[in-house]
Amino acid sequence: MTDTPILVSTAGRVGLIQLNRPAQLNALNDALMEALGAALLAFDADPAIGAIVITGSDKAFAAGADIAVMADYDYMDAYRSDFITRNWETIRRVRKPVLAAVAGFAMGGGCELALSCDIVVAAESARFALPEIKLAMMPGAGGTQRLPRAIGKAKAMDMCLSARMMDAQEADRYGLVSRVVPDAELLDRTLALATQIAGYSLPALLAIKESVNRAWESSLAEGILFERRELHARFASADAREGMHAFLEKRKPAFQHR
């Protein structure tokens, strides 16, 4: 199945997408990104799915963009084809929680793909870098924008300008990843976390994700207003009533995702 750029499966209410170009260390080309985008949108539209996990291999989450594809591009090739925006940005349209399970190298576009996810679970072997400067290029799939928001300007400048690599423990200290786990437990622990998340009320999950993303992209006053409106909307949710009454009645809630 090595000719299939991704492998898709489900585990309960969790959709699992595995990047599948092992010979290229999961380098990201158009075929892979279009398949990934289609799978993300399919899971997002599936009412039986509450969370999505993206993973790679033991050696590499993704080694970056496929340089062989773009080595001879000129400006008009990139501009006319809407390079990156056309198919790499599909993940921004996904409303459900997306988790990355990262082992090995997450380089360049692979690091940027992880940064696009809502939660990043890193194996102890995970290594993150934005080495585009070595090719006289620059991070162009959100790296210069999401990385400073995640780890601060100083560390982001260091990674982007010097191509330094950050290991999993440092990435955890500076907020690039959500948690670090042993390599042998990476997928099981990430699926367990995704299963926990997917078990909660889907409308509440969507509201929380949207509100946290709004915090990144707006002033505090606007973010607070958005959060408050989302909170008020929870009182129109059958799941919220069920959750509060279940708490008062000391029983497990039975969410209907409504």
mmCIF file of N, CA and C in Angstrom, residues 59-174:
data_model
loop_
_atom_site.group_PDB
_atom_site.id
_atom_site.type_symbol
_atom_site.label_atom_id
_atom_site.label_comp_id
_atom_site.label_asym_id
_atom_site.label_seq_id
_atom_site.Cartn_x
_atom_site.Cartn_y
_atom_site.Cartn_z
ATOM 1 N N LYS A 59 9.978 6.911 11.976
ATOM 2 C CA LYS A 59 11.143 7.721 11.591
ATOM 3 C C LYS A 59 10.800 9.176 11.348
ATOM 4 N N ALA A 60 9.600 9.411 10.838
ATOM 5 C CA ALA A 60 9.260 10.787 10.471
ATOM 6 C C ALA A 60 7.760 11.001 10.490
ATOM 7 N N PHE A 61 7.351 12.060 11.166
ATOM 8 C CA PHE A 61 5.985 12.552 10.980
ATOM 9 C C PHE A 61 5.868 13.040 9.540
ATOM 10 N N ALA A 62 6.703 13.978 9.160
ATOM 11 C CA ALA A 62 6.836 14.402 7.766
ATOM 12 C C ALA A 62 8.130 15.194 7.643
ATOM 13 N N ALA A 63 8.925 14.848 6.647
ATOM 14 C CA ALA A 63 10.252 15.452 6.487
ATOM 15 C C ALA A 63 10.210 16.784 5.768
ATOM 16 N N GLY A 64 9.022 17.313 5.505
ATOM 17 C CA GLY A 64 8.913 18.616 4.862
ATOM 18 C C GLY A 64 8.274 18.513 3.493
ATOM 19 N N ALA A 65 8.252 19.635 2.782
ATOM 20 C CA ALA A 65 7.733 19.636 1.417
ATOM 21 C C ALA A 65 8.657 18.825 0.517
ATOM 22 N N ASP A 66 8.096 18.286 -0.543
ATOM 23 C CA ASP A 66 8.868 17.479 -1.495
ATOM 24 C C ASP A 66 9.660 18.431 -2.392
ATOM 25 N N ILE A 67 10.956 18.583 -2.091
ATOM 26 C CA ILE A 67 11.802 19.548 -2.804
ATOM 27 C C ILE A 67 11.907 19.208 -4.277
ATOM 28 N N ALA A 68 11.900 17.913 -4.598
ATOM 29 C CA ALA A 68 12.036 17.511 -6.002
ATOM 30 C C ALA A 68 10.913 18.078 -6.860
ATOM 31 N N VAL A 69 9.754 18.270 -6.266
ATOM 32 C CA VAL A 69 8.602 18.774 -7.018
ATOM 33 C C VAL A 69 8.755 20.251 -7.350
ATOM 34 N N MET A 70 9.312 21.018 -6.432
ATOM 35 C CA MET A 70 9.304 22.479 -6.600
ATOM 36 C C MET A 70 10.666 23.073 -6.935
ATOM 37 N N ALA A 71 11.679 22.239 -7.145
ATOM 38 C CA ALA A 71 13.030 22.756 -7.373
ATOM 39 C C ALA A 71 13.126 23.643 -8.605
ATOM 40 N N ASP A 72 12.299 23.391 -9.614
ATOM 41 C CA ASP A 72 12.368 24.181 -10.848
ATOM 42 C C ASP A 72 11.206 25.149 -11.007
ATOM 43 N N TYR A 73 10.429 25.366 -9.952
ATOM 44 C CA TYR A 73 9.356 26.356 -10.009
ATOM 45 C C TYR A 73 9.933 27.746 -10.271
ATOM 46 N N ASP A 74 9.177 28.561 -10.993
ATOM 47 C CA ASP A 74 9.449 29.996 -10.988
ATOM 48 C C ASP A 74 8.277 30.695 -10.292
ATOM 49 N N TYR A 75 8.327 32.013 -10.236
ATOM 50 C CA TYR A 75 7.298 32.743 -9.503
ATOM 51 C C TYR A 75 5.908 32.449 -10.042
ATOM 52 N N MET A 76 5.753 32.455 -11.357
ATOM 53 C CA MET A 76 4.421 32.259 -11.917
ATOM 54 C C MET A 76 3.909 30.842 -11.700
ATOM 55 N N ASP A 77 4.800 29.864 -11.641
ATOM 56 C CA ASP A 77 4.368 28.504 -11.305
ATOM 57 C C ASP A 77 3.711 28.485 -9.924
ATOM 58 N N ALA A 78 4.371 29.124 -8.961
ATOM 59 C CA ALA A 78 3.839 29.146 -7.600
ATOM 60 C C ALA A 78 2.575 29.989 -7.515
ATOM 61 N N TYR A 79 2.586 31.145 -8.194
ATOM 62 C CA TYR A 79 1.466 32.073 -8.084
ATOM 63 C C TYR A 79 0.226 31.536 -8.782
ATOM 64 N N ARG A 80 0.382 31.049 -10.004
ATOM 65 C CA ARG A 80 -0.775 30.547 -10.756
ATOM 66 C C ARG A 80 -1.385 29.317 -10.099
ATOM 67 N N SER A 81 -0.536 28.461 -9.541
ATOM 68 C CA SER A 81 -1.048 27.226 -8.933
ATOM 69 C C SER A 81 -1.560 27.447 -7.512
ATOM 70 N N ASP A 82 -1.412 28.684 -7.003
ATOM 71 C CA ASP A 82 -1.808 28.999 -5.624
ATOM 72 C C ASP A 82 -1.126 28.032 -4.662
ATOM 73 N N PHE A 83 0.186 27.887 -4.852
ATOM 74 C CA PHE A 83 1.002 26.948 -4.093
ATOM 75 C C PHE A 83 0.805 27.136 -2.589
ATOM 76 N N ILE A 84 0.691 26.072 -1.870
ATOM 77 C CA ILE A 84 0.409 25.987 -0.436
ATOM 78 C C ILE A 84 -1.066 26.271 -0.153
ATOM 79 N N THR A 85 -1.538 27.458 -0.507
ATOM 80 C CA THR A 85 -2.906 27.851 -0.168
ATOM 81 C C THR A 85 -3.931 26.886 -0.754
ATOM 82 N N ARG A 86 -3.668 26.400 -1.960
ATOM 83 C CA ARG A 86 -4.654 25.588 -2.670
ATOM 84 C C ARG A 86 -5.026 24.316 -1.925
ATOM 85 N N ASN A 87 -4.052 23.655 -1.324
ATOM 86 C CA ASN A 87 -4.374 22.364 -0.703
ATOM 87 C C ASN A 87 -3.771 22.157 0.686
ATOM 88 N N TRP A 88 -2.788 22.961 1.093
ATOM 89 C CA TRP A 88 -2.214 22.797 2.425
ATOM 90 C C TRP A 88 -3.094 23.425 3.508
ATOM 91 N N GLU A 89 -3.932 24.369 3.122
ATOM 92 C CA GLU A 89 -4.697 25.124 4.107
ATOM 93 C C GLU A 89 -6.060 24.499 4.414
ATOM 94 N N THR A 90 -6.344 23.340 3.846
ATOM 95 C CA THR A 90 -7.636 22.693 4.098
ATOM 96 C C THR A 90 -7.867 22.455 5.582
ATOM 97 N N ILE A 91 -6.808 22.180 6.314
ATOM 98 C CA ILE A 91 -6.935 21.884 7.737
ATOM 99 C C ILE A 91 -7.566 23.049 8.497
ATOM 100 N N ARG A 92 -7.436 24.260 7.985
ATOM 101 C CA ARG A 92 -8.024 25.427 8.656
ATOM 102 C C ARG A 92 -9.552 25.398 8.608
ATOM 103 N N ARG A 93 -10.112 24.626 7.695
ATOM 104 C CA ARG A 93 -11.566 24.544 7.568
ATOM 105 C C ARG A 93 -12.177 23.479 8.467
ATOM 106 N N VAL A 94 -11.343 22.685 9.123
ATOM 107 C CA VAL A 94 -11.831 21.574 9.940
ATOM 108 C C VAL A 94 -12.257 22.105 11.302
ATOM 109 N N ARG A 95 -13.498 21.848 11.679
ATOM 110 C CA ARG A 95 -14.054 22.383 12.924
ATOM 111 C C ARG A 95 -13.828 21.454 14.113
ATOM 112 N N LYS A 96 -13.680 20.163 13.849
ATOM 113 C CA LYS A 96 -13.482 19.216 14.943
ATOM 114 C C LYS A 96 -12.027 19.248 15.419
ATOM 115 N N PRO A 97 -11.769 18.815 16.649
ATOM 116 C CA PRO A 97 -10.395 18.786 17.148
ATOM 117 C C PRO A 97 -9.508 17.861 16.312
ATOM 118 N N VAL A 98 -8.311 18.369 15.980
ATOM 119 C CA VAL A 98 -7.330 17.599 15.216
ATOM 120 C C VAL A 98 -6.068 17.458 16.059
ATOM 121 N N LEU A 99 -5.637 16.220 16.277
ATOM 122 C CA LEU A 99 -4.447 15.942 17.067
ATOM 123 C C LEU A 99 -3.349 15.412 16.149
ATOM 124 N N ALA A 100 -2.106 15.833 16.391
ATOM 125 C CA ALA A 100 -0.955 15.283 15.684
ATOM 126 C C ALA A 100 -0.209 14.349 16.618
ATOM 127 N N ALA A 101 0.131 13.155 16.147
ATOM 128 C CA ALA A 101 0.972 12.217 16.878
ATOM 129 C C ALA A 101 2.315 12.178 16.162
ATOM 130 N N VAL A 102 3.341 12.791 16.753
ATOM 131 C CA VAL A 102 4.593 13.066 16.057
ATOM 132 C C VAL A 102 5.724 12.227 16.629
ATOM 133 N N ALA A 103 6.333 11.406 15.788
ATOM 134 C CA ALA A 103 7.567 10.702 16.126
ATOM 135 C C ALA A 103 8.605 11.040 15.053
ATOM 136 N N GLY A 104 9.858 10.994 15.414
ATOM 137 C CA GLY A 104 10.913 11.256 14.443
ATOM 138 C C GLY A 104 10.891 12.691 13.957
ATOM 139 N N PHE A 105 11.224 12.867 12.685
ATOM 140 C CA PHE A 105 11.417 14.207 12.152
ATOM 141 C C PHE A 105 10.096 14.879 11.770
ATOM 142 N N ALA A 106 9.940 16.109 12.230
ATOM 143 C CA ALA A 106 8.882 17.000 11.754
ATOM 144 C C ALA A 106 9.597 18.240 11.255
ATOM 145 N N MET A 107 9.961 18.212 9.989
ATOM 146 C CA MET A 107 10.851 19.219 9.417
ATOM 147 C C MET A 107 10.086 20.083 8.423
ATOM 148 N N GLY A 108 10.394 21.365 8.396
ATOM 149 C CA GLY A 108 9.802 22.235 7.397
ATOM 150 C C GLY A 108 8.288 22.136 7.398
ATOM 151 N N GLY A 109 7.740 21.741 6.253
ATOM 152 C CA GLY A 109 6.298 21.605 6.142
ATOM 153 C C GLY A 109 5.708 20.605 7.113
ATOM 154 N N GLY A 110 6.486 19.617 7.526
ATOM 155 C CA GLY A 110 6.002 18.674 8.534
ATOM 156 C C GLY A 110 5.811 19.340 9.879
ATOM 157 N N CYS A 111 6.740 20.210 10.251
ATOM 158 C CA CYS A 111 6.599 20.990 11.473
ATOM 159 C C CYS A 111 5.403 21.928 11.356
ATOM 160 N N GLU A 112 5.237 22.541 10.185
ATOM 161 C CA GLU A 112 4.117 23.455 9.975
ATOM 162 C C GLU A 112 2.779 22.725 10.003
ATOM 163 N N LEU A 113 2.738 21.496 9.505
ATOM 164 C CA LEU A 113 1.514 20.710 9.588
ATOM 165 C C LEU A 113 1.169 20.418 11.043
ATOM 166 N N ALA A 114 2.168 20.051 11.839
ATOM 167 C CA ALA A 114 1.923 19.808 13.264
ATOM 168 C C ALA A 114 1.414 21.077 13.943
ATOM 169 N N LEU A 115 2.020 22.219 13.606
ATOM 170 C CA LEU A 115 1.589 23.491 14.197
ATOM 171 C C LEU A 115 0.153 23.831 13.835
ATOM 172 N N SER A 116 -0.340 23.313 12.714
ATOM 173 C CA SER A 116 -1.712 23.573 12.284
ATOM 174 C C SER A 116 -2.729 22.760 13.070
ATOM 175 N N CYS A 117 -2.265 21.733 13.774
ATOM 176 C CA CYS A 117 -3.171 20.883 14.542
ATOM 177 C C CYS A 117 -3.493 21.533 15.889
ATOM 178 N N ASP A 118 -4.539 21.079 16.521
ATOM 179 C CA ASP A 118 -4.994 21.670 17.776
ATOM 180 C C ASP A 118 -4.188 21.180 18.969
ATOM 181 N N ILE A 119 -3.788 19.931 18.954
ATOM 182 C CA ILE A 119 -2.981 19.336 20.023
ATOM 183 C C ILE A 119 -1.862 18.543 19.358
ATOM 184 N N VAL A 120 -0.637 18.688 19.866
ATOM 185 C CA VAL A 120 0.506 17.935 19.344
ATOM 186 C C VAL A 120 1.039 17.038 20.449
ATOM 187 N N VAL A 121 0.932 15.739 20.253
ATOM 188 C CA VAL A 121 1.516 14.757 21.160
ATOM 189 C C VAL A 121 2.817 14.284 20.526
ATOM 190 N N ALA A 122 3.936 14.476 21.218
ATOM 191 C CA ALA A 122 5.248 14.164 20.662
ATOM 192 C C ALA A 122 5.834 12.937 21.339
ATOM 193 N N ALA A 123 6.381 12.037 20.538
ATOM 194 C CA ALA A 123 7.193 10.959 21.077
ATOM 195 C C ALA A 123 8.537 11.531 21.518
ATOM 196 N N GLU A 124 9.229 10.812 22.383
ATOM 197 C CA GLU A 124 10.530 11.288 22.850
ATOM 198 C C GLU A 124 11.523 11.457 21.707
ATOM 199 N N SER A 125 11.301 10.736 20.609
ATOM 200 C CA SER A 125 12.203 10.828 19.448
ATOM 201 C C SER A 125 11.891 12.007 18.538
ATOM 202 N N ALA A 126 10.817 12.727 18.798
ATOM 203 C CA ALA A 126 10.388 13.796 17.880
ATOM 204 C C ALA A 126 11.428 14.916 17.814
ATOM 205 N N ARG A 127 11.631 15.421 16.611
ATOM 206 C CA ARG A 127 12.552 16.532 16.365
ATOM 207 C C ARG A 127 11.865 17.524 15.434
ATOM 208 N N PHE A 128 11.892 18.790 15.805
ATOM 209 C CA PHE A 128 11.188 19.831 15.063
ATOM 210 C C PHE A 128 12.188 20.837 14.517
ATOM 211 N N ALA A 129 12.018 21.224 13.251
ATOM 212 C CA ALA A 129 12.902 22.235 12.665
ATOM 213 C C ALA A 129 12.224 22.878 11.467
ATOM 214 N N LEU A 130 12.630 24.114 11.201
ATOM 215 C CA LEU A 130 12.228 24.835 9.990
ATOM 216 C C LEU A 130 13.513 25.214 9.260
ATOM 217 N N PRO A 131 14.062 24.279 8.462
ATOM 218 C CA PRO A 131 15.390 24.470 7.873
ATOM 219 C C PRO A 131 15.386 25.097 6.483
ATOM 220 N N GLU A 132 14.287 25.747 6.091
ATOM 221 C CA GLU A 132 14.181 26.274 4.732
ATOM 222 C C GLU A 132 15.291 27.264 4.390
ATOM 223 N N ILE A 133 15.828 27.965 5.396
ATOM 224 C CA ILE A 133 16.884 28.937 5.141
ATOM 225 C C ILE A 133 18.096 28.287 4.486
ATOM 226 N N LYS A 134 18.325 27.010 4.740
ATOM 227 C CA LYS A 134 19.452 26.309 4.129
ATOM 228 C C LYS A 134 19.321 26.220 2.616
ATOM 229 N N LEU A 135 18.095 26.346 2.110
ATOM 230 C CA LEU A 135 17.840 26.279 0.674
ATOM 231 C C LEU A 135 17.589 27.672 0.086
ATOM 232 N N ALA A 136 17.893 28.714 0.856
ATOM 233 C CA ALA A 136 17.573 30.089 0.460
ATOM 234 C C ALA A 136 16.065 30.265 0.289
ATOM 235 N N MET A 137 15.302 29.489 1.042
ATOM 236 C CA MET A 137 13.849 29.591 1.041
ATOM 237 C C MET A 137 13.392 30.045 2.431
ATOM 238 N N MET A 138 12.097 30.029 2.675
ATOM 239 C CA MET A 138 11.566 30.418 3.977
ATOM 240 C C MET A 138 10.365 29.548 4.317
ATOM 241 N N PRO A 139 10.046 29.417 5.600
ATOM 242 C CA PRO A 139 8.820 28.702 5.958
ATOM 243 C C PRO A 139 7.625 29.427 5.344
ATOM 244 N N GLY A 140 6.823 28.685 4.580
ATOM 245 C CA GLY A 140 5.732 29.337 3.863
ATOM 246 C C GLY A 140 4.382 28.673 4.025
ATOM 247 N N ALA A 141 4.281 27.729 4.960
ATOM 248 C CA ALA A 141 2.999 27.083 5.228
ATOM 249 C C ALA A 141 2.534 27.438 6.632
ATOM 250 N N GLY A 142 2.777 28.683 7.005
ATOM 251 C CA GLY A 142 2.344 29.177 8.306
ATOM 252 C C GLY A 142 3.416 29.185 9.366
ATOM 253 N N GLY A 143 4.620 28.741 9.052
ATOM 254 C CA GLY A 143 5.665 28.629 10.062
ATOM 255 C C GLY A 143 6.059 29.942 10.699
ATOM 256 N N THR A 144 6.207 30.993 9.881
ATOM 257 C CA THR A 144 6.606 32.289 10.447
ATOM 258 C C THR A 144 5.470 32.953 11.213
ATOM 259 N N GLN A 145 4.267 32.441 11.089
ATOM 260 C CA GLN A 145 3.106 33.022 11.770
ATOM 261 C C GLN A 145 2.686 32.207 12.984
ATOM 262 N N ARG A 146 2.588 30.888 12.839
ATOM 263 C CA ARG A 146 2.124 30.059 13.956
ATOM 264 C C ARG A 146 3.229 29.814 14.979
ATOM 265 N N LEU A 147 4.477 29.682 14.528
ATOM 266 C CA LEU A 147 5.550 29.360 15.466
ATOM 267 C C LEU A 147 5.761 30.462 16.506
ATOM 268 N N PRO A 148 5.834 31.757 16.131
ATOM 269 C CA PRO A 148 5.981 32.784 17.173
ATOM 270 C C PRO A 148 4.811 32.810 18.140
ATOM 271 N N ARG A 149 3.616 32.530 17.651
ATOM 272 C CA ARG A 149 2.460 32.493 18.542
ATOM 273 C C ARG A 149 2.564 31.340 19.526
ATOM 274 N N ALA A 150 3.204 30.257 19.096
ATOM 275 C CA ALA A 150 3.310 29.073 19.954
ATOM 276 C C ALA A 150 4.457 29.182 20.956
ATOM 277 N N ILE A 151 5.617 29.673 20.514
ATOM 278 C CA ILE A 151 6.811 29.600 21.370
ATOM 279 C C ILE A 151 7.460 30.951 21.624
ATOM 280 N N GLY A 152 6.902 32.038 21.079
ATOM 281 C CA GLY A 152 7.485 33.356 21.282
ATOM 282 C C GLY A 152 8.422 33.747 20.155
ATOM 283 N N LYS A 153 8.653 35.058 20.050
ATOM 284 C CA LYS A 153 9.447 35.593 18.943
ATOM 285 C C LYS A 153 10.894 35.124 18.970
ATOM 286 N N ALA A 154 11.538 35.137 20.138
ATOM 287 C CA ALA A 154 12.969 34.837 20.199
ATOM 288 C C ALA A 154 13.273 33.424 19.731
ATOM 289 N N LYS A 155 12.542 32.450 20.258
ATOM 290 C CA LYS A 155 12.776 31.059 19.857
ATOM 291 C C LYS A 155 12.398 30.842 18.393
ATOM 292 N N ALA A 156 11.301 31.475 17.955
ATOM 293 C CA ALA A 156 10.893 31.318 16.559
ATOM 294 C C ALA A 156 11.936 31.899 15.615
ATOM 295 N N MET A 157 12.459 33.068 15.933
ATOM 296 C CA MET A 157 13.522 33.658 15.116
ATOM 297 C C MET A 157 14.733 32.733 15.059
ATOM 298 N N ASP A 158 15.091 32.171 16.205
ATOM 299 C CA ASP A 158 16.238 31.265 16.261
ATOM 300 C C ASP A 158 16.021 30.072 15.332
ATOM 301 N N MET A 159 14.847 29.451 15.418
ATOM 302 C CA MET A 159 14.586 28.283 14.577
ATOM 303 C C MET A 159 14.529 28.636 13.097
ATOM 304 N N CYS A 160 13.899 29.766 12.763
ATOM 305 C CA CYS A 160 13.732 30.129 11.353
ATOM 306 C C CYS A 160 15.019 30.648 10.726
ATOM 307 N N LEU A 161 15.808 31.418 11.481
ATOM 308 C CA LEU A 161 16.999 32.051 10.913
ATOM 309 C C LEU A 161 18.241 31.169 10.960
ATOM 310 N N SER A 162 18.304 30.255 11.915
ATOM 311 C CA SER A 162 19.502 29.418 12.044
ATOM 312 C C SER A 162 19.257 27.969 11.678
ATOM 313 N N ALA A 163 17.996 27.593 11.453
ATOM 314 C CA ALA A 163 17.617 26.211 11.120
ATOM 315 C C ALA A 163 17.883 25.247 12.270
ATOM 316 N N ARG A 164 17.962 25.761 13.497
ATOM 317 C CA ARG A 164 18.224 24.875 14.633
ATOM 318 C C ARG A 164 17.078 23.896 14.833
ATOM 319 N N MET A 165 17.448 22.722 15.334
ATOM 320 C CA MET A 165 16.473 21.667 15.583
ATOM 321 C C MET A 165 16.118 21.648 17.065
ATOM 322 N N MET A 166 14.843 21.460 17.360
ATOM 323 C CA MET A 166 14.362 21.419 18.734
ATOM 324 C C MET A 166 13.895 20.007 19.061
ATOM 325 N N ASP A 167 14.405 19.448 20.138
ATOM 326 C CA ASP A 167 13.963 18.096 20.502
ATOM 327 C C ASP A 167 12.630 18.155 21.252
ATOM 328 N N ALA A 168 12.093 16.982 21.546
ATOM 329 C CA ALA A 168 10.741 16.914 22.108
ATOM 330 C C ALA A 168 10.658 17.597 23.467
ATOM 331 N N GLN A 169 11.669 17.408 24.308
ATOM 332 C CA GLN A 169 11.613 17.991 25.644
ATOM 333 C C GLN A 169 11.656 19.508 25.595
ATOM 334 N N GLU A 170 12.511 20.074 24.744
ATOM 335 C CA GLU A 170 12.552 21.521 24.614
ATOM 336 C C GLU A 170 11.261 22.038 23.983
ATOM 337 N N ALA A 171 10.756 21.307 22.993
ATOM 338 C CA ALA A 171 9.498 21.700 22.361
ATOM 339 C C ALA A 171 8.368 21.730 23.378
ATOM 340 N N ASP A 172 8.396 20.807 24.333
ATOM 341 C CA ASP A 172 7.390 20.785 25.389
ATOM 342 C C ASP A 172 7.561 21.987 26.318
ATOM 343 N N ARG A 173 8.803 22.292 26.687
ATOM 344 C CA ARG A 173 9.051 23.418 27.604
ATOM 345 C C ARG A 173 8.572 24.742 27.011
ATOM 346 N N TYR A 174 8.724 24.902 25.703
ATOM 347 C CA TYR A 174 8.415 26.187 25.089
ATOM 348 C C TYR A 174 7.036 26.250 24.444
#
